[in-house]
Amino acid sequence: AQSVTQLDSHVSVSEGTPVLLRCNYSSSYSPSLFWYVQHPNKGLQLLLKYTSAATLVKGINGFEAEFKKSETSFHLTKPSAHMSDAAEYFCVVSDRAGNTDKLIFGTGTRLQVFP
Amino acid sequence: EAGVTQSPTHLIKTRGQQATLRCSPISGHTSVYWYQQALGLGLQFLLWYDEGEERNRGNFPPRFSGRQFPNYSSELNVNALELEDSALYLCASTRTYEQYFGPGTRLTVT
């Protein structure tokens, strides 16, 4: 079965410093992995996706993630945090077993950005 | 291109009542997914509709049901509401595998 584990429930950074949100996955086959962001009282927005092409994936708003099969990781990074990055971030794996594409969400990481 | 829309934004019901939530997918998208985001439980897959048929459902009781209309919009019905059904219900649409989410309907059961 597919699953993702987000290693930190909360991450706090100062504006202008790097962001690292950690995610490990478990998959019996080559996974499709995503990072979504959810701002307060808003829906989910896709930040980036990995679908077995390049292992370093660039997303919107300066975020990127690297797929590391040997470590079963898909950590999200950004070189310099902005106040507007404060939100909940979800690491997600697509479960294609049984011909379904349901998404399996991690428990989320709340990112706080201090001035 | 208009995004996924959901209505109503907020819904307040009492225990035992029924709730109906609606979702309009992005034009050209034929699949609709429903997810529940409940406090402390995270985001969980509820239902998947494609081409008017229910294709899969998550680990939820039968009182959670829905349908997809010929124009690919979808309805989620929750019967015999319980307090723990209070959550944000998110709808997503897709044409391939990338899912686009609506803003959600917040259901409060009192």
Coordinates of N, CA and C in Angstrom, one line a residue:
Chain A
A1 N 0.8 -1.2 0.0 CA 0.0 0.0 0.0 C 0.9 1.2 0.0
Q2 N 0.3 2.3 -0.6 CA 1.1 3.5 -0.7 C 0.9 4.3 0.6
S3 N 1.9 5.1 1.0 CA 1.7 6.0 2.2 C 2.8 7.0 2.2
V4 N 2.5 8.1 2.9 CA 3.5 9.1 3.0 C 3.6 9.5 4.5
T5 N 4.8 9.9 4.9 CA 5.0 10.3 6.3 C 5.6 11.7 6.3
Q6 N 5.0 12.7 6.9 CA 5.6 14.0 7.0 C 6.2 14.0 8.4
L7 N 7.5 14.3 8.4 CA 8.3 14.1 9.6 C 8.1 15.2 10.7
D8 N 7.6 16.3 10.2 CA 7.4 17.5 11.1 C 6.0 18.0 11.0
S9 N 5.3 18.2 12.2 CA 4.0 18.7 12.1 C 4.0 20.2 12.1
H10 N 5.1 20.8 12.6 CA 5.3 22.3 12.6 C 6.7 22.6 12.2
V11 N 6.9 23.6 11.4 CA 8.2 24.1 11.1 C 8.1 25.7 11.2
S12 N 9.1 26.3 11.9 CA 9.1 27.7 12.0 C 10.5 28.2 11.4
V13 N 10.4 29.2 10.6 CA 11.6 29.8 10.0 C 11.4 31.3 10.0
S14 N 12.6 32.0 9.9 CA 12.5 33.5 9.8 C 12.5 33.8 8.3
E15 N 11.8 34.9 8.0 CA 11.7 35.4 6.6 C 13.2 35.5 6.0
G16 N 13.3 35.0 4.8 CA 14.6 35.1 4.1 C 15.5 33.9 4.4
T17 N 15.2 33.0 5.3 CA 16.0 31.8 5.5 C 15.4 30.6 4.8
P18 N 16.2 29.6 4.6 CA 15.7 28.4 3.8 C 14.6 27.6 4.5
V19 N 13.8 27.0 3.7 CA 12.7 26.2 4.2 C 13.0 24.7 3.8
L20 N 12.8 23.8 4.7 CA 12.9 22.4 4.5 C 11.7 21.7 5.1
L21 N 10.9 21.1 4.3 CA 9.7 20.3 4.8 C 10.0 18.8 4.4
R22 N 10.0 17.9 5.4 CA 10.4 16.6 5.1 C 9.3 15.6 4.8
C23 N 9.5 14.7 3.9 CA 8.5 13.7 3.5 C 9.2 12.4 3.1
N24 N 8.7 11.3 3.7 CA 9.1 10.0 3.3 C 7.9 9.3 2.7
Y25 N 8.2 8.4 1.7 CA 7.0 7.7 1.1 C 7.3 6.2 1.2
S26 N 6.2 5.5 1.1 CA 6.3 4.0 0.9 C 5.4 3.6 -0.2
S27 N 6.0 2.9 -1.2 CA 5.3 2.5 -2.4 C 5.8 1.2 -2.9
S28 N 4.9 0.4 -3.4 CA 5.3 -0.9 -3.9 C 5.7 -0.8 -5.4
Y29 N 5.5 0.4 -6.0 CA 5.9 0.6 -7.3 C 6.3 2.0 -7.5
S30 N 6.7 2.4 -8.7 CA 7.2 3.8 -8.9 C 6.1 4.8 -8.6
P31 N 6.2 5.6 -7.7 CA 5.1 6.5 -7.2 C 5.0 7.8 -8.0
S32 N 3.8 8.3 -8.0 CA 3.6 9.7 -8.4 C 3.5 10.5 -7.1
L33 N 4.3 11.5 -6.9 CA 4.3 12.3 -5.6 C 4.0 13.7 -5.9
F34 N 3.4 14.3 -4.9 CA 3.0 15.7 -5.1 C 3.2 16.5 -3.8
W35 N 3.3 17.8 -3.9 CA 3.2 18.7 -2.7 C 2.1 19.6 -3.0
Y36 N 1.2 19.7 -2.0 CA 0.1 20.7 -2.1 C 0.2 21.7 -1.0
V37 N -0.3 22.9 -1.2 CA -0.3 23.9 -0.1 C -1.7 24.3 0.2
Q38 N -2.0 24.6 1.4 CA -3.4 25.0 1.8 C -3.2 26.2 2.7
H39 N -3.7 27.4 2.2 CA -3.7 28.6 3.0 C -5.0 28.6 3.8
P40 N -5.0 29.3 4.9 CA -6.2 29.3 5.7 C -7.5 29.6 5.0
N41 N -8.5 28.8 5.2 CA -9.8 28.9 4.6 C -9.7 28.9 3.1
K42 N -8.7 28.3 2.5 CA -8.6 28.1 1.1 C -8.6 26.6 0.7
G43 N -8.8 26.4 -0.6 CA -8.6 25.0 -1.0 C -7.2 24.6 -1.2
L44 N -6.9 23.5 -1.8 CA -5.5 23.0 -1.9 C -5.0 23.4 -3.3
Q45 N -3.8 23.9 -3.3 CA -3.1 24.3 -4.5 C -1.9 23.4 -4.8
L46 N -1.8 22.9 -6.0 CA -0.6 22.1 -6.3 C 0.6 22.9 -6.4
L47 N 1.7 22.5 -5.7 CA 2.9 23.2 -5.7 C 3.8 22.6 -6.8
L48 N 3.9 21.3 -6.8 CA 4.8 20.6 -7.7 C 4.4 19.1 -7.7
K49 N 4.9 18.4 -8.8 CA 4.6 17.0 -8.9 C 5.8 16.2 -9.5
Y50 N 6.0 15.0 -9.0 CA 7.0 14.1 -9.6 C 6.3 12.9 -10.2
T51 N 6.6 12.6 -11.5 CA 6.0 11.5 -12.1 C 7.0 10.7 -12.9
S52 N 8.1 10.4 -12.3 CA 9.2 9.6 -12.9 C 10.0 10.2 -14.0
A53 N 9.9 11.5 -14.1 CA 10.8 12.2 -15.1 C 12.1 12.7 -14.3
A54 N 12.4 13.9 -14.4 CA 13.5 14.4 -13.6 C 13.3 14.3 -12.1
T55 N 14.4 13.9 -11.4 CA 14.3 13.7 -10.0 C 14.2 15.0 -9.2
L56 N 14.7 16.1 -9.8 CA 14.6 17.4 -9.1 C 13.5 18.1 -9.8
V57 N 12.4 18.4 -9.0 CA 11.2 19.0 -9.6 C 11.1 20.4 -9.1
K58 N 10.9 21.3 -10.0 CA 10.7 22.7 -9.7 C 9.2 23.0 -9.7
G59 N 8.7 23.8 -8.7 CA 7.3 24.1 -8.6 C 7.1 25.6 -8.7
I60 N 5.9 26.0 -8.2 CA 5.6 27.4 -8.2 C 6.1 28.1 -7.0
N61 N 6.2 29.4 -7.0 CA 6.6 30.2 -5.9 C 8.0 29.9 -5.3
G62 N 8.9 29.4 -6.2 CA 10.3 29.1 -5.8 C 10.5 27.8 -5.1
F63 N 9.5 27.0 -4.9 CA 9.7 25.7 -4.2 C 10.2 24.7 -5.2
E64 N 10.9 23.7 -4.6 CA 11.4 22.6 -5.4 C 11.5 21.4 -4.5
A65 N 11.5 20.2 -5.1 CA 11.6 19.0 -4.3 C 12.4 18.0 -5.1
E66 N 13.2 17.1 -4.3 CA 14.0 16.1 -5.0 C 13.5 14.7 -4.6
F67 N 13.3 13.9 -5.6 CA 12.9 12.5 -5.4 C 14.2 11.7 -5.2
K68 N 14.3 11.1 -4.1 CA 15.5 10.2 -3.8 C 15.0 8.8 -3.5
K69 N 15.1 8.0 -4.5 CA 14.6 6.6 -4.3 C 15.3 5.8 -3.2
S70 N 16.7 6.1 -3.1 CA 17.5 5.3 -2.2 C 17.0 5.6 -0.7
E71 N 16.5 6.9 -0.5 CA 16.1 7.3 0.8 C 14.6 7.3 1.0
T72 N 13.9 6.9 -0.1 CA 12.4 7.0 -0.2 C 11.9 8.4 0.4
S73 N 12.6 9.4 -0.1 CA 12.2 10.8 0.4 C 11.8 11.7 -0.8
F74 N 11.1 12.7 -0.4 CA 10.6 13.7 -1.4 C 10.5 15.0 -0.6
H75 N 11.6 15.5 -0.1 CA 11.6 16.7 0.7 C 11.3 18.0 -0.1
L76 N 10.6 18.9 0.5 CA 10.3 20.2 -0.2 C 11.2 21.3 0.3
T77 N 11.8 22.1 -0.5 CA 12.7 23.1 -0.1 C 12.4 24.4 -0.8
K78 N 12.9 25.5 -0.2 CA 12.8 26.8 -0.8 C 14.0 27.6 -0.2
P79 N 14.8 28.3 -1.1 CA 16.0 28.9 -0.6 C 15.7 30.1 0.4
S80 N 14.6 30.8 0.2 CA 14.4 32.0 1.0 C 12.9 32.1 1.3
A81 N 12.5 32.0 2.5 CA 11.1 32.0 2.9 C 10.5 33.4 2.8
H82 N 9.3 33.5 2.5 CA 8.5 34.7 2.4 C 7.3 34.6 3.4
M83 N 6.9 35.8 3.9 CA 5.8 35.8 4.8 C 4.6 35.0 4.2
S84 N 4.4 35.2 2.9 CA 3.2 34.6 2.3 C 3.3 33.1 2.2
D85 N 4.4 32.5 2.5 CA 4.6 31.1 2.5 C 3.9 30.4 3.7
A86 N 3.6 31.1 4.7 CA 3.0 30.6 5.9 C 1.7 29.9 5.5
A87 N 1.6 28.6 5.7 CA 0.4 27.8 5.3 C 0.7 26.3 5.8
E88 N -0.3 25.5 5.4 CA -0.2 24.0 5.7 C 0.3 23.4 4.4
Y89 N 1.3 22.5 4.5 CA 1.8 21.8 3.3 C 1.6 20.3 3.4
F90 N 1.1 19.7 2.3 CA 0.8 18.3 2.3 C 1.6 17.6 1.3
C91 N 2.3 16.5 1.7 CA 3.0 15.6 0.8 C 2.0 14.5 0.5
V92 N 1.9 14.2 -0.8 CA 0.8 13.3 -1.3 C 1.4 12.3 -2.3
V93 N 0.8 11.1 -2.2 CA 1.2 10.0 -3.1 C -0.1 9.6 -3.8
S94 N 0.0 9.3 -5.1 CA -1.1 8.9 -5.9 C -1.2 7.3 -5.8
D95 N -2.3 6.8 -5.4 CA -2.5 5.4 -5.3 C -3.2 4.9 -6.6
R96 N -2.5 4.2 -7.4 CA -3.0 3.7 -8.6 C -3.5 2.3 -8.6
A97 N -3.4 1.7 -7.4 CA -3.9 0.3 -7.2 C -5.4 0.2 -7.5
G98 N -5.8 -0.8 -8.2 CA -7.2 -1.0 -8.5 C -7.7 0.1 -9.4
N99 N -6.9 0.6 -10.3 CA -7.3 1.5 -11.3 C -7.9 2.7 -10.8
T100 N -7.5 3.2 -9.6 CA -8.0 4.4 -9.1 C -6.8 5.4 -8.9
D101 N -7.1 6.6 -9.0 CA -6.1 7.6 -8.8 C -6.3 8.5 -7.6
K102 N -6.8 7.8 -6.5 CA -7.1 8.6 -5.3 C -5.7 9.0 -4.7
L103 N -5.8 10.2 -4.1 CA -4.6 10.7 -3.5 C -4.6 10.3 -2.0
I104 N -3.4 10.0 -1.5 CA -3.2 9.7 -0.1 C -2.3 10.8 0.5
F105 N -2.9 11.5 1.4 CA -2.3 12.6 2.0 C -1.5 12.3 3.2
G106 N -0.4 13.0 3.4 CA 0.3 13.0 4.7 C -0.5 13.9 5.7
T107 N 0.0 13.9 6.9 CA -0.7 14.6 7.9 C -0.5 16.1 7.9
G108 N 0.4 16.5 7.1 CA 0.5 18.0 6.9 C 1.6 18.5 7.8
T109 N 2.3 19.6 7.3 CA 3.3 20.4 8.1 C 2.8 21.8 8.0
R110 N 2.7 22.4 9.2 CA 2.3 23.8 9.3 C 3.6 24.6 9.3
L111 N 3.7 25.5 8.3 CA 4.9 26.4 8.2 C 4.6 27.7 8.7
Q112 N 5.3 28.2 9.7 CA 5.2 29.5 10.2 C 6.5 30.3 9.8
V113 N 6.2 31.5 9.3 CA 7.3 32.4 8.9 C 7.3 33.7 9.7
F114 N 8.4 33.9 10.5 CA 8.5 35.1 11.3 C 9.3 36.2 10.6
P115 N 8.9 37.4 10.9 CA 9.6 38.6 10.3 C 11.0 38.7 10.8
Chain B
E1 N -9.5 30.1 -17.5 CA -10.2 28.9 -17.3 C -10.7 28.9 -15.8
A2 N -12.0 28.7 -15.7 CA -12.6 28.7 -14.3 C -12.1 27.5 -13.6
G3 N -11.9 27.6 -12.3 CA -11.5 26.5 -11.5 C -12.7 25.7 -11.0
V4 N -12.4 24.7 -10.1 CA -13.4 23.9 -9.5 C -14.2 24.7 -8.5
T5 N -15.5 24.7 -8.6 CA -16.4 25.4 -7.7 C -17.2 24.5 -6.9
Q6 N -17.4 25.0 -5.6 CA -18.2 24.2 -4.7 C -19.2 25.1 -4.0
S7 N -20.4 24.4 -3.7 CA -21.4 25.2 -3.0 C -22.2 24.2 -2.1
P8 N -22.7 24.8 -0.9 CA -22.4 26.1 -0.4 C -21.0 26.2 0.2
T9 N -20.6 27.4 0.6 CA -19.4 27.6 1.2 C -19.4 27.0 2.7
H10 N -20.5 27.3 3.3 CA -20.7 26.8 4.7 C -22.1 26.2 4.8
L11 N -22.2 25.2 5.6 CA -23.5 24.5 5.8 C -23.6 24.1 7.2
I12 N -24.7 24.5 7.9 CA -24.9 24.1 9.3 C -26.1 23.3 9.3
K13 N -26.0 22.1 9.9 CA -27.1 21.1 10.1 C -27.1 20.6 11.5
T14 N -28.2 20.0 11.8 CA -28.3 19.3 13.1 C -28.2 17.8 13.0
R15 N -27.9 17.1 14.0 CA -27.7 15.7 14.0 C -29.0 15.0 13.5
G16 N -28.8 14.0 12.6 CA -29.9 13.3 12.0 C -30.4 13.8 10.7
Q17 N -30.0 15.1 10.4 CA -30.5 15.7 9.1 C -29.6 15.2 8.0
Q18 N -30.0 15.6 6.8 CA -29.2 15.2 5.6 C -28.5 16.5 5.0
A19 N -27.3 16.3 4.5 CA -26.6 17.4 3.9 C -26.3 17.1 2.4
T20 N -26.5 18.1 1.5 CA -26.1 17.9 0.1 C -25.1 19.0 -0.3
L21 N -24.0 18.5 -0.8 CA -22.9 19.4 -1.2 C -22.7 19.2 -2.7
R22 N -22.3 20.3 -3.3 CA -22.2 20.3 -4.8 C -20.9 20.7 -5.3
C23 N -20.5 20.2 -6.5 CA -19.2 20.5 -7.0 C -19.3 20.6 -8.5
S24 N -18.7 21.6 -9.1 CA -18.6 21.7 -10.5 C -17.2 21.7 -11.0
P25 N -16.8 20.7 -11.8 CA -15.4 20.5 -12.2 C -15.0 21.5 -13.2
I26 N -13.7 21.5 -13.4 CA -13.1 22.4 -14.5 C -13.7 21.8 -15.8
S27 N -14.0 22.7 -16.7 CA -14.5 22.4 -18.0 C -13.5 21.4 -18.7
G28 N -14.1 20.2 -19.2 CA -13.3 19.2 -19.9 C -12.8 18.1 -18.9
H29 N -13.0 18.3 -17.6 CA -12.6 17.3 -16.7 C -13.8 16.3 -16.5
T30 N -13.5 15.0 -16.5 CA -14.6 14.1 -16.4 C -14.6 13.3 -15.1
S31 N -13.6 13.4 -14.3 CA -13.5 12.8 -13.0 C -13.6 13.7 -11.9
V32 N -14.4 13.3 -10.9 CA -14.5 14.1 -9.7 C -14.2 13.3 -8.5
Y33 N -13.4 13.8 -7.6 CA -13.1 13.2 -6.3 C -13.6 14.0 -5.1
W34 N -14.0 13.3 -4.1 CA -14.4 13.9 -2.9 C -13.5 13.5 -1.7
Y35 N -13.1 14.5 -0.9 CA -12.3 14.2 0.2 C -12.9 14.9 1.4
Q36 N -12.6 14.3 2.6 CA -13.0 14.9 3.9 C -11.8 15.3 4.6
Q37 N -11.8 16.6 5.1 CA -10.7 17.1 6.0 C -11.3 17.4 7.3
A38 N -11.2 16.4 8.2 CA -11.7 16.6 9.6 C -10.6 16.9 10.5
L39 N -10.9 17.6 11.5 CA -9.9 18.0 12.5 C -9.3 16.8 13.2
G40 N -8.0 16.6 13.2 CA -7.4 15.5 13.8 C -7.3 14.3 13.0
L41 N -8.0 14.2 11.8 CA -8.0 13.1 11.0 C -7.3 13.3 9.6
G42 N -7.0 14.5 9.3 CA -6.3 14.8 8.1 C -7.3 14.7 6.9
L43 N -6.7 14.7 5.7 CA -7.5 14.6 4.5 C -7.6 13.1 4.1
Q44 N -8.9 12.7 3.9 CA -9.2 11.3 3.6 C -10.0 11.2 2.3
F45 N -9.7 10.3 1.5 CA -10.5 10.1 0.3 C -11.8 9.5 0.6
L46 N -12.8 10.1 -0.1 CA -14.2 9.7 0.2 C -14.8 8.9 -1.0
L47 N -14.8 9.5 -2.2 CA -15.5 9.0 -3.4 C -14.8 9.4 -4.6
W48 N -14.9 8.6 -5.7 CA -14.4 8.9 -7.0 C -15.5 8.6 -8.0
Y49 N -15.8 9.7 -8.8 CA -16.8 9.5 -9.9 C -16.1 9.8 -11.2
D50 N -16.4 8.9 -12.2 CA -15.8 9.1 -13.5 C -16.9 8.7 -14.6
E51 N -17.1 9.6 -15.5 CA -18.1 9.4 -16.6 C -19.5 8.9 -16.0
G52 N -19.9 9.5 -14.9 CA -21.2 9.3 -14.3 C -21.3 8.1 -13.4
E53 N -20.1 7.3 -13.3 CA -20.2 6.1 -12.4 C -19.3 6.3 -11.2
E54 N -19.7 5.7 -10.1 CA -18.9 5.6 -8.9 C -17.8 4.6 -9.1
R55 N -16.6 5.0 -9.1 CA -15.5 4.1 -9.4 C -14.8 3.5 -8.2
N56 N -14.8 4.3 -7.1 CA -14.2 3.8 -5.9 C -14.7 4.6 -4.7
R57 N -14.6 4.1 -3.5 CA -14.9 4.8 -2.3 C -14.0 4.5 -1.2
G58 N -13.8 5.4 -0.4 CA -12.9 5.2 0.8 C -13.6 4.5 1.9
N59 N -13.0 4.5 3.0 CA -13.5 3.8 4.2 C -14.5 4.6 4.9
F60 N -15.6 4.8 4.3 CA -16.7 5.6 4.9 C -18.0 4.8 4.8
P61 N -18.9 5.0 5.8 CA -20.2 4.3 5.8 C -21.1 4.6 4.6
P62 N -22.1 3.8 4.3 CA -22.9 4.0 3.2 C -23.8 5.2 3.2
R63 N -23.9 5.8 4.4 CA -24.7 7.1 4.5 C -24.0 8.2 3.7
F64 N -22.7 8.0 3.4 CA -22.0 8.9 2.5 C -22.2 8.4 1.1
S65 N -22.9 9.2 0.2 CA -23.2 8.8 -1.1 C -23.1 10.0 -2.0
G66 N -23.2 9.7 -3.3 CA -23.2 10.8 -4.2 C -23.6 10.4 -5.6
R67 N -23.4 11.3 -6.5 CA -23.7 11.0 -7.9 C -23.0 12.0 -8.8
Q68 N -22.8 11.6 -10.0 CA -22.2 12.6 -11.0 C -23.2 12.7 -12.2
F69 N -23.5 13.9 -12.6 CA -24.5 14.2 -13.6 C -23.8 14.2 -15.0
P70 N -24.7 14.2 -16.0 CA -24.1 14.2 -17.4 C -23.2 15.3 -17.7
N71 N -23.3 16.4 -17.0 CA -22.4 17.6 -17.3 C -21.1 17.4 -16.4
Y72 N -21.0 16.3 -15.7 CA -19.8 16.0 -14.9 C -19.8 16.7 -13.5
S73 N -20.8 17.5 -13.3 CA -20.9 18.0 -11.9 C -21.3 16.9 -11.0
S74 N -21.1 17.2 -9.7 CA -21.3 16.1 -8.7 C -21.9 16.6 -7.5
E75 N -22.6 15.7 -6.8 CA -23.3 15.9 -5.5 C -22.8 14.9 -4.5
L76 N -22.5 15.4 -3.3 CA -22.2 14.5 -2.2 C -23.4 14.6 -1.2
N77 N -23.9 13.5 -0.9 CA -25.0 13.5 0.1 C -24.5 12.7 1.4
V78 N -24.8 13.3 2.5 CA -24.5 12.7 3.8 C -25.8 12.6 4.6
N79 N -26.3 11.4 4.8 CA -27.5 11.1 5.5 C -27.3 10.9 7.0
A80 N -28.3 11.1 7.8 CA -28.2 10.8 9.2 C -27.0 11.4 9.8
L81 N -26.8 12.7 9.7 CA -25.6 13.4 10.1 C -25.3 13.1 11.6
E82 N -24.0 12.9 11.8 CA -23.4 12.8 13.1 C -22.5 13.9 13.4
L83 N -22.2 14.2 14.7 CA -21.4 15.3 15.0 C -20.0 15.2 14.4
E84 N -19.5 13.9 14.3 CA -18.1 13.8 13.7 C -18.1 14.0 12.2
D85 N -19.2 14.2 11.6 CA -19.2 14.5 10.2 C -18.8 16.0 9.9
S86 N -18.7 16.8 11.0 CA -18.3 18.1 10.8 C -16.8 18.2 10.3
A87 N -16.7 18.8 9.1 CA -15.4 18.8 8.5 C -15.5 19.8 7.3
L88 N -14.3 19.9 6.6 CA -14.2 20.6 5.4 C -14.3 19.5 4.3
Y89 N -15.2 19.6 3.4 CA -15.3 18.6 2.3 C -14.8 19.3 1.0
L90 N -13.8 18.6 0.5 CA -13.1 19.1 -0.7 C -13.4 18.3 -1.9
C91 N -13.6 19.0 -3.0 CA -13.9 18.3 -4.3 C -12.7 18.6 -5.2
A92 N -12.3 17.6 -6.0 CA -11.2 17.8 -7.0 C -11.7 17.2 -8.3
S93 N -11.2 17.8 -9.4 CA -11.5 17.3 -10.7 C -10.2 17.0 -11.4
T94 N -10.3 16.1 -12.4 CA -9.1 15.8 -13.1 C -9.5 15.2 -14.5
R95 N -8.6 15.4 -15.5 CA -8.8 14.8 -16.8 C -7.8 13.7 -16.9
T96 N -6.6 13.8 -16.4 CA -5.6 12.8 -16.4 C -5.3 12.3 -15.0
Y97 N -4.2 12.7 -14.4 CA -4.0 12.2 -13.0 C -3.8 13.4 -12.0
E98 N -3.6 14.6 -12.6 CA -3.4 15.8 -11.7 C -4.7 16.3 -11.2
Q99 N -4.9 16.4 -9.9 CA -6.2 16.8 -9.4 C -6.1 18.3 -9.0
Y100 N -7.2 19.0 -9.3 CA -7.4 20.4 -9.0 C -8.5 20.5 -8.0
F101 N -8.2 21.2 -6.9 CA -9.2 21.3 -5.8 C -10.0 22.5 -5.8
G102 N -11.2 22.4 -5.4 CA -12.1 23.5 -5.1 C -11.8 24.1 -3.7
P103 N -12.5 25.2 -3.3 CA -12.3 25.8 -2.0 C -12.9 25.0 -0.9
G104 N -13.8 24.1 -1.2 CA -14.4 23.3 -0.1 C -15.7 23.9 0.4
T105 N -16.4 22.9 1.1 CA -17.6 23.3 1.8 C -17.4 22.9 3.3
R106 N -17.6 23.9 4.1 CA -17.4 23.6 5.6 C -18.8 23.2 6.1
L107 N -18.9 21.9 6.6 CA -20.1 21.4 7.1 C -19.9 21.4 8.7
T108 N -20.9 22.0 9.3 CA -20.9 21.9 10.8 C -22.2 21.2 11.2
V109 N -22.0 20.2 12.0 CA -23.2 19.5 12.6 C -23.3 19.8 14.0
T110 N -24.5 20.3 14.4 CA -24.7 20.6 15.9 C -25.7 19.7 16.5

